[in-house]
Coordinates of C-alpha atoms and ligand atoms in Angstrom, one line a residue:
Chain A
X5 CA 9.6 218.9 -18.2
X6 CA 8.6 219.3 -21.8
X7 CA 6.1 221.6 -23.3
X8 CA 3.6 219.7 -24.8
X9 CA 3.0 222.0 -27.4
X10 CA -0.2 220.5 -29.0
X11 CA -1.8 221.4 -25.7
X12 CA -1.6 224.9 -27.0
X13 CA -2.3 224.4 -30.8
X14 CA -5.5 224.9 -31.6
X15 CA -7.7 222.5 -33.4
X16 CA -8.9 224.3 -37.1
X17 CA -12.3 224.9 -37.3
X18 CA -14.6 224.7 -40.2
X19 CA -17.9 226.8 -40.3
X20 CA -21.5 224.2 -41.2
X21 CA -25.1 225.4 -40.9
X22 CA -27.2 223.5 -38.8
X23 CA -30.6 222.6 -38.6
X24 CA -32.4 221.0 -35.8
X25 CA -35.6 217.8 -35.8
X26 CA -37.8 216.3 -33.0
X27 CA -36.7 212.2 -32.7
X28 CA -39.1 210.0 -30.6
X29 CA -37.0 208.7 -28.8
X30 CA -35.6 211.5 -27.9
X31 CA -39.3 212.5 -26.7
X32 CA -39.4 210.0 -24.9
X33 CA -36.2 210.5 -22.8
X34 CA -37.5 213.9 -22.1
X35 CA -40.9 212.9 -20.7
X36 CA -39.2 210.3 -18.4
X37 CA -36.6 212.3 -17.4
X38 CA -35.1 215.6 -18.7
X39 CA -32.0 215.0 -16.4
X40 CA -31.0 211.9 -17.4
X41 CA -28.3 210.8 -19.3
X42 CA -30.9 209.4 -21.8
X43 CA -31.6 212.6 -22.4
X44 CA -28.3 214.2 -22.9
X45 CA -27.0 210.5 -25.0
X46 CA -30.2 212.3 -27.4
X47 CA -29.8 215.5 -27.1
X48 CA -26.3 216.9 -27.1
X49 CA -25.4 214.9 -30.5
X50 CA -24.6 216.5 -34.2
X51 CA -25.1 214.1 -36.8
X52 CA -23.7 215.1 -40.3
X53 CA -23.3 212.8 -43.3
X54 CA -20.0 210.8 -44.7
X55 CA -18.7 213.3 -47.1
X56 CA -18.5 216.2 -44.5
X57 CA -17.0 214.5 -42.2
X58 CA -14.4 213.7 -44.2
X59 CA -13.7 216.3 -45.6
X60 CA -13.7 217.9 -41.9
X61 CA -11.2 214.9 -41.1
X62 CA -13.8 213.9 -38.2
X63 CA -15.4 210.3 -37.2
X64 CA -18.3 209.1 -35.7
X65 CA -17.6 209.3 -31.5
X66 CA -15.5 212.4 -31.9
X67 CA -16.3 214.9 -29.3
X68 CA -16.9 218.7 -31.2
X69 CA -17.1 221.9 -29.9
X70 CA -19.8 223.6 -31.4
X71 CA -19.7 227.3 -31.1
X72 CA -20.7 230.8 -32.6
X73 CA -21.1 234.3 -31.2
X74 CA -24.4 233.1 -28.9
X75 CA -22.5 229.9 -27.7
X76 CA -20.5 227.3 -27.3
X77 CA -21.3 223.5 -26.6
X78 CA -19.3 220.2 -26.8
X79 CA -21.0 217.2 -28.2
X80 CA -20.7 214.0 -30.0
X81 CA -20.7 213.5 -33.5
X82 CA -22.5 210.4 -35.5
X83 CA -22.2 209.8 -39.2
X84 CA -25.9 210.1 -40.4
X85 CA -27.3 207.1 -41.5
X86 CA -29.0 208.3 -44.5
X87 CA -27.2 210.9 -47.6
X88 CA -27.0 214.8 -46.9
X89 CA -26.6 215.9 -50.2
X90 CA -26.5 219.1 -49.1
X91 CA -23.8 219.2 -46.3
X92 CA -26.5 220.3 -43.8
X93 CA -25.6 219.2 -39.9
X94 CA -28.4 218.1 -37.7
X95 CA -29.4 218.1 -34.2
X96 CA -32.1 217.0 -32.5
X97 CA -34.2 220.2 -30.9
X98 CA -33.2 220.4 -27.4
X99 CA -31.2 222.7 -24.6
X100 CA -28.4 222.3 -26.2
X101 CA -29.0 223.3 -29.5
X102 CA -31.2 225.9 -28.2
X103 CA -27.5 227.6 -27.1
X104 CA -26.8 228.2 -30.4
X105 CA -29.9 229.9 -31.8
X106 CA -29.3 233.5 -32.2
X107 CA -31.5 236.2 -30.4
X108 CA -31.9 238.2 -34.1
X109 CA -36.0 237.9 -34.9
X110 CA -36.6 241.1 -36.8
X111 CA -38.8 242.0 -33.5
X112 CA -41.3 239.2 -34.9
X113 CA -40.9 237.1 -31.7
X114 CA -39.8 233.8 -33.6
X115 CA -35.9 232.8 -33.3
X116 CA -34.2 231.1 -36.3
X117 CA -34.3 227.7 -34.1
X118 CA -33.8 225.7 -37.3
X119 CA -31.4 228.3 -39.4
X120 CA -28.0 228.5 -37.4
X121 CA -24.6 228.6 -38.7
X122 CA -21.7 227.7 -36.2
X123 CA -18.3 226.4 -36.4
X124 CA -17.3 223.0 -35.5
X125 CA -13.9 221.5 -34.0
X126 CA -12.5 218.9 -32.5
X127 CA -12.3 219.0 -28.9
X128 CA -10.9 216.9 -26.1
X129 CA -13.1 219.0 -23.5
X130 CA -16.4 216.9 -21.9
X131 CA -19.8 216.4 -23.6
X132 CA -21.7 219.9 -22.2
X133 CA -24.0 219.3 -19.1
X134 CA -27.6 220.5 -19.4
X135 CA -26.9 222.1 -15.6
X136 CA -24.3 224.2 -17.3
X137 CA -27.1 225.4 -19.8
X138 CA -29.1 226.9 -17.0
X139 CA -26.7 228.9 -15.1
Chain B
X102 CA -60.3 204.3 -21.4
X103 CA -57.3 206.8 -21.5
X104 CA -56.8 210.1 -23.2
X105 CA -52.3 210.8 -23.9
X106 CA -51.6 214.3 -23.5
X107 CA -48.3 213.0 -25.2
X108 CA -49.5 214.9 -28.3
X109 CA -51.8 217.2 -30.1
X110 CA -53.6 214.1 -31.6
X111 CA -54.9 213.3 -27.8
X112 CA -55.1 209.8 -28.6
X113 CA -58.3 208.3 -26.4
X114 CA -57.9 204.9 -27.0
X115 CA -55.6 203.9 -24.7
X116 CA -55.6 201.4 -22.0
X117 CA -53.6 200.8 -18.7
X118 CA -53.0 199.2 -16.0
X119 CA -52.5 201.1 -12.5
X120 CA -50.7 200.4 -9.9
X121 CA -50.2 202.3 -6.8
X122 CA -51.8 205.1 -7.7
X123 CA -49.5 205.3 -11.2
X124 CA -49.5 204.0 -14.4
X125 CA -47.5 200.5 -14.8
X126 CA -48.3 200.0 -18.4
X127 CA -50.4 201.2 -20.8
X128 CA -51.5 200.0 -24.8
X129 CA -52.5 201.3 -27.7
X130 CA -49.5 204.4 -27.0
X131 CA -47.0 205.5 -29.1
X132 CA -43.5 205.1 -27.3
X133 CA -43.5 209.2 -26.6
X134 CA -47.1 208.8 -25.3
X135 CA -46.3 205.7 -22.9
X136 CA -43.7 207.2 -21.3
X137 CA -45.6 210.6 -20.7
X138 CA -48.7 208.2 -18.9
X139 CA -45.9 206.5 -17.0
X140 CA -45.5 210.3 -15.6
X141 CA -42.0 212.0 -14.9
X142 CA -39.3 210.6 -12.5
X143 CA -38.9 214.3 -10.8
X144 CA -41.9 215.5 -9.1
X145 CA -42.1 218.8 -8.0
X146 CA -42.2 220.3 -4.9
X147 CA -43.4 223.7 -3.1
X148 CA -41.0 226.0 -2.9
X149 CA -40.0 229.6 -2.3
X150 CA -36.7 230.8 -2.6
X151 CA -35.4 227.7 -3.2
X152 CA -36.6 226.7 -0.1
X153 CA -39.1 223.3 0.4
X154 CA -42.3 224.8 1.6
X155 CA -46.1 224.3 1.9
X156 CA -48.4 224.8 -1.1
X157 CA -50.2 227.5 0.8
X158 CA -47.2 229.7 1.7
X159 CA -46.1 229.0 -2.2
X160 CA -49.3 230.1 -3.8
X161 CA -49.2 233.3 -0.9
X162 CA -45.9 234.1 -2.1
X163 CA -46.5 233.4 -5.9
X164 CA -49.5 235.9 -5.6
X165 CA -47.5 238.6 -3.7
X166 CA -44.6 238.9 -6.7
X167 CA -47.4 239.1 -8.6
X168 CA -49.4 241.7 -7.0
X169 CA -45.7 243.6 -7.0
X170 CA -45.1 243.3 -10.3
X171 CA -45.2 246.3 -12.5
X172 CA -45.9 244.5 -15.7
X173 CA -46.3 240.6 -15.1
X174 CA -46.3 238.2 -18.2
X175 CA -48.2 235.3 -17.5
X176 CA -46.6 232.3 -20.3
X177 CA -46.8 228.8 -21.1
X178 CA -50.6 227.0 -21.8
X179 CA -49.9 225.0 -23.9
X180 CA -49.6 221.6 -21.6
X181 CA -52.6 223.4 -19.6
X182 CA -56.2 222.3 -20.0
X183 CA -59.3 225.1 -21.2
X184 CA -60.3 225.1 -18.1
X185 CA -56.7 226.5 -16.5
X186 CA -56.4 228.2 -19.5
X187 CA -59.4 230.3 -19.3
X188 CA -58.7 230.8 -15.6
X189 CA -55.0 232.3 -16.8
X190 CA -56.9 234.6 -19.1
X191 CA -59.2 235.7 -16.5
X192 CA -55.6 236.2 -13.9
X193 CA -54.2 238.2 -16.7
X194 CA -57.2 240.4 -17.0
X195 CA -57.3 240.9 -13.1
X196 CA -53.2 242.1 -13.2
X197 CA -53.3 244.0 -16.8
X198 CA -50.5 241.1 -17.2
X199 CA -49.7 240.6 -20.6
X200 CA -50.5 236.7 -21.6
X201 CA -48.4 234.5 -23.8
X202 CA -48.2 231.0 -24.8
X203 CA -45.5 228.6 -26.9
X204 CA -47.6 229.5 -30.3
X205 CA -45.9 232.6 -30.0
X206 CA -42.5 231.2 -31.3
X207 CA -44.5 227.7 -33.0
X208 CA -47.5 227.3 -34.8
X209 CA -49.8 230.4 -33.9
X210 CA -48.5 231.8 -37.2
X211 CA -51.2 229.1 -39.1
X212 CA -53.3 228.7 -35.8
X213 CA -53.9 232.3 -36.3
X214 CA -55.1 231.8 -39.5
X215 CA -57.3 228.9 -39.5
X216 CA -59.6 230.5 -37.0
X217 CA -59.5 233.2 -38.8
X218 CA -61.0 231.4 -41.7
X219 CA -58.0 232.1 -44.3
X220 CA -57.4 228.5 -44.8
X221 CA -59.7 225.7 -45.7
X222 CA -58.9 223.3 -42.9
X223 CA -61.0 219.8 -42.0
X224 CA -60.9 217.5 -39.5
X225 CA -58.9 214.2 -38.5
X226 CA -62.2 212.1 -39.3
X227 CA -62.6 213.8 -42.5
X228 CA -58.5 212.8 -43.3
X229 CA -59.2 209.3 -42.2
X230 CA -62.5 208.8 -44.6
X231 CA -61.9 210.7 -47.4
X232 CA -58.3 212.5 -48.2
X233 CA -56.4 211.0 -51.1
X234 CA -53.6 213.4 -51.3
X235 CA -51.5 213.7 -48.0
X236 CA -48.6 216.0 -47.7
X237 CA -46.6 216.3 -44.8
X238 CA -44.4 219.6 -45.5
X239 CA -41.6 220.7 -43.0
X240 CA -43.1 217.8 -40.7
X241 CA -42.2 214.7 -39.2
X242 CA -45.4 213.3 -38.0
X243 CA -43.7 209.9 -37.2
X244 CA -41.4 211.7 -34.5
X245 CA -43.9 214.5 -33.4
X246 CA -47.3 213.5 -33.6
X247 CA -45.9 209.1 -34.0
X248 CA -49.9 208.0 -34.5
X249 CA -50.9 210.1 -37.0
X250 CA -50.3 208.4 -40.3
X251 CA -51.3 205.1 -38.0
X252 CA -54.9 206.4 -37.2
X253 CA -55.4 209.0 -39.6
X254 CA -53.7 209.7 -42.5
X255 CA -51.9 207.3 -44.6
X256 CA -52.5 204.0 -43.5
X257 CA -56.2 203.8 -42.2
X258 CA -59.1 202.7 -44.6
X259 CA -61.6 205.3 -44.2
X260 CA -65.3 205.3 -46.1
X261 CA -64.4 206.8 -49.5
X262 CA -60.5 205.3 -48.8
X263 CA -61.2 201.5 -48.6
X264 CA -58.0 200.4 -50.3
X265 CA -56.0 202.5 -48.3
X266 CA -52.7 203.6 -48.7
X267 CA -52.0 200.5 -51.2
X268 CA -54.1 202.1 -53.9
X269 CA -56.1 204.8 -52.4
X270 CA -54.1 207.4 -50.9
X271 CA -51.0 209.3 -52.0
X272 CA -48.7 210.5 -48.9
X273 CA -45.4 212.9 -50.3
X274 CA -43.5 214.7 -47.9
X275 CA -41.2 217.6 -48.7
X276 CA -38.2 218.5 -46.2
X277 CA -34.7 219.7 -45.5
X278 CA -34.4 216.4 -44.1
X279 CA -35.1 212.8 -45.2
X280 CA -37.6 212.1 -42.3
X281 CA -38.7 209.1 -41.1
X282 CA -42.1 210.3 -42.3
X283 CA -40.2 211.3 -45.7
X284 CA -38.8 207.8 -45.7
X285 CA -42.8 206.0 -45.5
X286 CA -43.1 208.7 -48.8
X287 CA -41.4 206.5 -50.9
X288 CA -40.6 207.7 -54.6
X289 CA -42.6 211.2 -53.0
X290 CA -39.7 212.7 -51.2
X291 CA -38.8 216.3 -52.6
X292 CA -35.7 217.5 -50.5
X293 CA -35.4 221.4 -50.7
X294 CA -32.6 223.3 -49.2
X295 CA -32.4 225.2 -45.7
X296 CA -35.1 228.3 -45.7
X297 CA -36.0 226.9 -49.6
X298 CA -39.9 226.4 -48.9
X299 CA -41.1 229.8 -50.5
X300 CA -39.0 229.4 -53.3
X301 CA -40.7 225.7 -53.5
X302 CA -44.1 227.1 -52.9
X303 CA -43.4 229.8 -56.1
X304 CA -42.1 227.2 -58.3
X305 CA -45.3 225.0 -57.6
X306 CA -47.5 228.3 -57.9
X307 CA -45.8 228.6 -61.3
X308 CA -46.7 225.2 -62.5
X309 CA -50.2 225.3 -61.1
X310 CA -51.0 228.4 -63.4
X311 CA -49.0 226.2 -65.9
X312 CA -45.7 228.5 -66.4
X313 CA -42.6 226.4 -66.3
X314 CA -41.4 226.5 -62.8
X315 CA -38.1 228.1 -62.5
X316 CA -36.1 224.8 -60.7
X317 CA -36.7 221.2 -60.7
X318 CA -39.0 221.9 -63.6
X319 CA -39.9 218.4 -64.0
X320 CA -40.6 217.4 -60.8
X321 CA -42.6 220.4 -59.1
X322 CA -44.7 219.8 -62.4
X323 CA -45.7 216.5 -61.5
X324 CA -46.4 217.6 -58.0
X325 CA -48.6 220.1 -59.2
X326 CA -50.5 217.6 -61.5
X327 CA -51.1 215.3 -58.2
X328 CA -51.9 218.2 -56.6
X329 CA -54.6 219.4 -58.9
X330 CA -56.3 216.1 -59.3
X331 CA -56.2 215.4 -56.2
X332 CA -60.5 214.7 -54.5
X333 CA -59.5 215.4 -50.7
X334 CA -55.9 216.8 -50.9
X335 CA -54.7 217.6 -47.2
X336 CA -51.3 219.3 -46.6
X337 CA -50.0 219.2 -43.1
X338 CA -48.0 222.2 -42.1
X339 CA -45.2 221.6 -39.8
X340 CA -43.0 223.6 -37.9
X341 CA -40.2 223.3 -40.4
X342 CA -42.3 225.2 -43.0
X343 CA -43.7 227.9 -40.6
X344 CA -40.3 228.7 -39.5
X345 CA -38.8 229.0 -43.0
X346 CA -41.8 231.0 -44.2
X347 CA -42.8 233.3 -40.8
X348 CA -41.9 236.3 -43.1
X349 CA -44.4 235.6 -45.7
X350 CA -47.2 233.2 -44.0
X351 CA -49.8 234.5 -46.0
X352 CA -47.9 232.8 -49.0
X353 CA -49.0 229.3 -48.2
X354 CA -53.0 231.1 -47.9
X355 CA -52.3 232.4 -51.5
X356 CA -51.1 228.5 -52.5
X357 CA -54.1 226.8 -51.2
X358 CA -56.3 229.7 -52.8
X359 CA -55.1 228.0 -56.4
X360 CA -56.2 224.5 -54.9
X361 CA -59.8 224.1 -54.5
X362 CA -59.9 220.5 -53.0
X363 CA -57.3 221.3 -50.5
X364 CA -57.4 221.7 -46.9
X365 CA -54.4 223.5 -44.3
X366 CA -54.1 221.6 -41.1
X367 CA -51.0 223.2 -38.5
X368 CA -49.2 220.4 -36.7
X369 CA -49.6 220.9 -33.4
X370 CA -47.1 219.6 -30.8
X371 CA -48.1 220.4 -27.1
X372 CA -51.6 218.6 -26.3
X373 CA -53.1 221.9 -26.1
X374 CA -51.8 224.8 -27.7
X375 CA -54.8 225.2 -29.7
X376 CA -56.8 225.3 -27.3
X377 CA -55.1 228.2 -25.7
X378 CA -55.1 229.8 -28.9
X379 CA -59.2 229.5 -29.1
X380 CA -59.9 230.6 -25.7
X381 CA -57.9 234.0 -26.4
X382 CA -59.0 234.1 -29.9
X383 CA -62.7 233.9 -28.6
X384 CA -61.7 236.4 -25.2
X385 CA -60.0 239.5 -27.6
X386 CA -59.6 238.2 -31.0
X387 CA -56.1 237.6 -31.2
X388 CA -54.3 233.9 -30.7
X389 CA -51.5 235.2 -28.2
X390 CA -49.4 238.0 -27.7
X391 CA -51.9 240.1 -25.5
X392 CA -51.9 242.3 -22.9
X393 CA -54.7 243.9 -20.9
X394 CA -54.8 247.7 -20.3
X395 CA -58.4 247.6 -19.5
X396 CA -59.3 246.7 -22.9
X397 CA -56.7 244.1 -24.6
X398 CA -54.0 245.2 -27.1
X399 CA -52.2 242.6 -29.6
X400 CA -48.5 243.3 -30.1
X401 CA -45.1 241.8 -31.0
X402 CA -43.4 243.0 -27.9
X403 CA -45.9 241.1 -26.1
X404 CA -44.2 238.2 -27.5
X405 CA -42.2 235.9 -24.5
X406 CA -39.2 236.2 -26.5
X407 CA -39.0 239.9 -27.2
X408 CA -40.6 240.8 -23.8
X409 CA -37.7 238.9 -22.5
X410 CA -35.1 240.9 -25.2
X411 CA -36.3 243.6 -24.1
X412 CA -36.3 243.6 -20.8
X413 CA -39.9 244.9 -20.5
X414 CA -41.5 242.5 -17.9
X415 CA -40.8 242.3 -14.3
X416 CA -42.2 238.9 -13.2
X417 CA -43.2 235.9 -14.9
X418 CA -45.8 233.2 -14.3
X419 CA -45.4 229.9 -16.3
X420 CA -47.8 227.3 -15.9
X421 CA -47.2 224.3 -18.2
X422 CA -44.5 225.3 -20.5
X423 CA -40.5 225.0 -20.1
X424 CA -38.6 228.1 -21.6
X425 CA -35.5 227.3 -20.4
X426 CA -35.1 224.3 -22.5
X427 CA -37.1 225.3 -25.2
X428 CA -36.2 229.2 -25.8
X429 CA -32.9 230.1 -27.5
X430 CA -30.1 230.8 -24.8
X431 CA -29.4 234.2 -25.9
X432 CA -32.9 235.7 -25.4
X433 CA -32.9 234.2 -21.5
X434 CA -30.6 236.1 -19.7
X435 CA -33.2 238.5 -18.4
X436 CA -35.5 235.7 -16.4
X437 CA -32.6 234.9 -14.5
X438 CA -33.4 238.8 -13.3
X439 CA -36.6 238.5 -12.7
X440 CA -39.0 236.5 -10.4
X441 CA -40.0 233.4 -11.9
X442 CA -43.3 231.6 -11.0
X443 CA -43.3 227.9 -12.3
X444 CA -46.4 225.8 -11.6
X445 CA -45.8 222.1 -13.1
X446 CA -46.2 218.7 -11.9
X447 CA -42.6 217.7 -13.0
X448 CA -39.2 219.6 -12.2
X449 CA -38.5 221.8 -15.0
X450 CA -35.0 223.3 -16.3
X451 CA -37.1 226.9 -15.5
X452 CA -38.2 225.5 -11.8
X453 CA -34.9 225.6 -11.2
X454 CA -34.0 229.0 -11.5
X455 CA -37.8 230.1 -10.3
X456 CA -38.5 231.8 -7.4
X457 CA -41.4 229.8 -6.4
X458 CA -42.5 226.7 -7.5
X459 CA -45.8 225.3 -7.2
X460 CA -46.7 221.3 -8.0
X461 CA -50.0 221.0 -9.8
X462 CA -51.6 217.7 -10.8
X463 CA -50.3 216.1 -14.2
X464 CA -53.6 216.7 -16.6
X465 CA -55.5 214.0 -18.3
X466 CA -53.7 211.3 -15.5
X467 CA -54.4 212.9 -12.0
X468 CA -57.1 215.5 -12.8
X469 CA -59.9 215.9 -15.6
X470 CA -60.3 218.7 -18.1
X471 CA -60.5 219.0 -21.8
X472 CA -58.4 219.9 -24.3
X473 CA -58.5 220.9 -28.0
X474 CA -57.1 218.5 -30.5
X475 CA -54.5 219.7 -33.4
X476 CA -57.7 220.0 -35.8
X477 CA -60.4 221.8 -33.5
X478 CA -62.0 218.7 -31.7
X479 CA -62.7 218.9 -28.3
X480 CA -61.3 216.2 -26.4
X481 CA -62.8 215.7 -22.5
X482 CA -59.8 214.1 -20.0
X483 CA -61.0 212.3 -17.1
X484 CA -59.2 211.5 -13.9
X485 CA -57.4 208.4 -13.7
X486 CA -55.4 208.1 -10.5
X487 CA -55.8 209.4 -6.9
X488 CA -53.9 211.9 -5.9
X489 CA -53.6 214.5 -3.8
X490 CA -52.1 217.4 -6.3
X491 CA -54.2 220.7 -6.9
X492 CA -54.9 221.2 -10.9
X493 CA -53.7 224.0 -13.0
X494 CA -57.0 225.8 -12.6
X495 CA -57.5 225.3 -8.7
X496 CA -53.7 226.9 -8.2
X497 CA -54.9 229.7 -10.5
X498 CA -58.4 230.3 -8.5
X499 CA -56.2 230.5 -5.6
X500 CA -53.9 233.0 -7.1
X501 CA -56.5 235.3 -7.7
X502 CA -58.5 234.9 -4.5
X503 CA -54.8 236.6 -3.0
X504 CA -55.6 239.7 -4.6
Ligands
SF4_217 S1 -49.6 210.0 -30.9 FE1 -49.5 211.6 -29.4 S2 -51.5 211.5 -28.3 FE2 -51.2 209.6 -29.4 S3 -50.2 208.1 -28.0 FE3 -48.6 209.2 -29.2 S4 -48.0 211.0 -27.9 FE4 -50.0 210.2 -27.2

């Protein structure tokens, strides 16, 4: 049997700051149903305009691993509809970009939910489960 | 008529139709609102332990962790009504609990400072008839609070606005993010970068004291002109800004000094957060971050989040409020320590992991109360469908008849 050696290479990683926003429809799937698939379709998404992307080498429906020293999360990526001029990523507010907010507040009580840098890569692994954000 | 708890713009004009016992449809509601009257797919239970119990042997238990506790932390509010509010107060009083709500990591920076009379604020009416400069800063009303340019802000006529937004109003928007709010600011979009809103706010402090502002010179001085001639200027503070200022708040007091016609209002999310903050506010003076020790003390490390850092409570009521989903990851560990009390009509990421769980009646739908709108008003809820659930405030009597 051969070694499939791209099993064991790993994907490169490029760092991006992050920012997160509320999207109504997203509200919506949370006052219906936090659980559902809706919710998660809304949720565990990263949406970063064209030129990132390709400079990143990613597409729109590529599955990324988010991750920095608080955590780690896999979710799918969608080429923002509108220009980023400044190469910021976006998420919509939510569980799963919660894992990524750092747990530095200068002892003033408010976390930098909006401020977080993390490191993005292709992955192969599935779209994170909000059950696995709990536990 | 209906009042939507969807929001902190408690919308009261909407009508429904019921049908056994729920709401089928409703009009009038945004699409966040309609789906919050149509009430949540997951109902809660009573339980202990993980366990399905009674609501009697879940209150009993509930108020034995709580007589147990060393240093309780009662949290949440903010999707309570006064009523269960006041009653939470009054619980945290009766433990020497420390009391918290979701201002505490949202909007109680400003909150804070409106009733403390730092800011010139108004109200919604006074938008609707008379403002003629709207800016929505760090917030995207059309997400967050969908009906406010609607019935407000930008597109209403209003007594001294009769030509509306066509001639009589000016709406700009300045964010990180081209919002869909930014995107109804057409030709009034300033973009700034991540954490850029104090440098923004000292560039346009420049060119209001007519110095050449240090970036975007040409720009920020056009701003400022609006700014200055503006009759009714209103400038609506969202999140975004508070969290990139929350260092230096009293920055945006020191802007609005320089502005004589215009008026700070926070944009409030959760239906009722500022009604919280006005019951504690009127109870001990500060908006949140309290704890009793026979007379209360204001402190930080009463804060949810470094309380939970730290380690420094031992059980946790939350009424109203989801931390699980909306606190970072890294600051939770600790609850998962700890007992957990979770009252909510829906099932919660945080009922879940809580030790007891305790349905209560979804406010505004299945019991009456009132709440505080996102500019001060007072909003009365009235019951709309039968139903059998306890409110906030009757599971929080019962709590404190256990002791
Ligand atoms: S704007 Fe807010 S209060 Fe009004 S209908 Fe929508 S969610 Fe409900």
């Amino acid at each position: 049997m051969g070694i499939d050696v791209g099993k064991f290479m790993k994907n490169p990683e490029y760092e991006i700051k992050l920012t997160t926003y509320r999207d109504i429809f997203q509200a919506e799937a949370l006052e219906n149903d936090r659980f559902s698939d809706e919710y998660k379709k809304h949720s565990a998404t990263v949406v970063m305009g064209k030129d990132g992307m390709k400079k990143f080498g990613l597409k729109t429906g590529d599955r990324v691993r988010l991750m920095n020293s608080y955590g780690s999360i896999v979710v799918e990526l969608r080429e923002s509809k509108r220009e980023e001029p400044g190469g910021l990523a976006f998420m919509v507010n939510s569980p799963w970009s919660n894992a990524l907010v750092s747990d530095e507040t200068g002892g003033r009580g408010i976390p930098e939910f909006k401020n977080i840098t993390a490191r993005i890569s292709l992955t192969k692994d599935e779209i994170t489960k909000i059950e696995s954000l709990i536990s | 008529m209906v009042t939507c708890t969807g929001c902190a713009l408690l919308c009261e004009d909407i009508e429904v139709v019921i049908e056994n016992d729920r709401i089928k449809e409703s009009r009038n509601a945004c699409r966040r609102g309609a789906a919050r009257l149509r009430g949540c797919k997951n109902r809660l239970a009573p339980s202990f332990n993980k366990m399905q119990t009674d609501i009697d042997t879940a209150i009993k238990k509930a108020a034995e962790i709580l007589k147990n506790a060393k240093s309780p932390m009662l949290f949440g509010w903010s999707n309570s009504t006064c009523e269960a509010q006041v009653k939470g107060i009054q619980l945290a009083k009766k433990l020497n609990a420390s009391i918290d709500d979701t201002s505490s990591f949202c909007q109680g920076l400003l909150i804070e400072r409106v009733l403390k009379k730092k800011f010139r604020t108004c109200s919604l009416e006074d938008v609707r008839n008379m403002a003629d400069v709207l800016i929505y800063w760090g917030s995207d009303a059309q997400d967050s609070q969908p009906r406010h340019l609607s019935r407000f802000s930008v597109f209403p006529r209003g007594e001294s606005r009769q030509r509306g937004y066509e001639e009589d109003r000016l709406a700009i928007a300045i964010d990180v993010r081209e919002s869909n709010t930014a995107k109804i600011c057409k030709g009034h979009f300033y973009r700034i970068p991540l954490k850029g809103d104090r440098e923004f706010i000292l560039a346009l402090m420049d060119a209001l004291s007519g110095k050449v502002p240090k970036y975007d010179a040409k720009r920020i001085l056009e701003l400022a002109g609006i700014m200055k001639k503006a009759e009714f200027g209103v400038l609506f503070a969202g999140i975004g800004l508070t969290y990139s200022i929350k260092e230096d708040i009293d920055i945006l007091v020191s802007l609005e000094d320089m502005l004589p016609n215009f008026h700070v209002m926070p944009m409030v999310g959760h239906y009722n957060m500022r009604g919280f903050n006005e019951a504690l506010f009127k109870e001990t003076g500060f908006v949140n971050r309290v704890k009793f020790e026979g007379k209360p003390v204001h402190d930080n490390k009463y804060a949810v989040v470094e309380a939970l850092k730290a380690k420094s409570i031992d059980a946790l009521l939350i009424a109203g409020s989801d931390p699980l989903s909306s606190l970072p990851r890294s600051v939770l560990p600790h609850l998962a320590s700890i007992p957990v009390i979770c009252i909510d009509p829906c099932v919660t990421l945080t009922s879940k992991i809580a030790a007891v769980t305790i349905p209560a009646a979804a406010s505004g739908l299945e019991c009456s109360g009132s709440a505080v709108r996102m500019d001060g008003k007072v909003i009365e809820m009235s019951k709309v469908v039968e139903n059998s659930y306890l409110t906030d405030a009757q599971i929080l009597t019962r709590l404190m008849e256990g002791f």
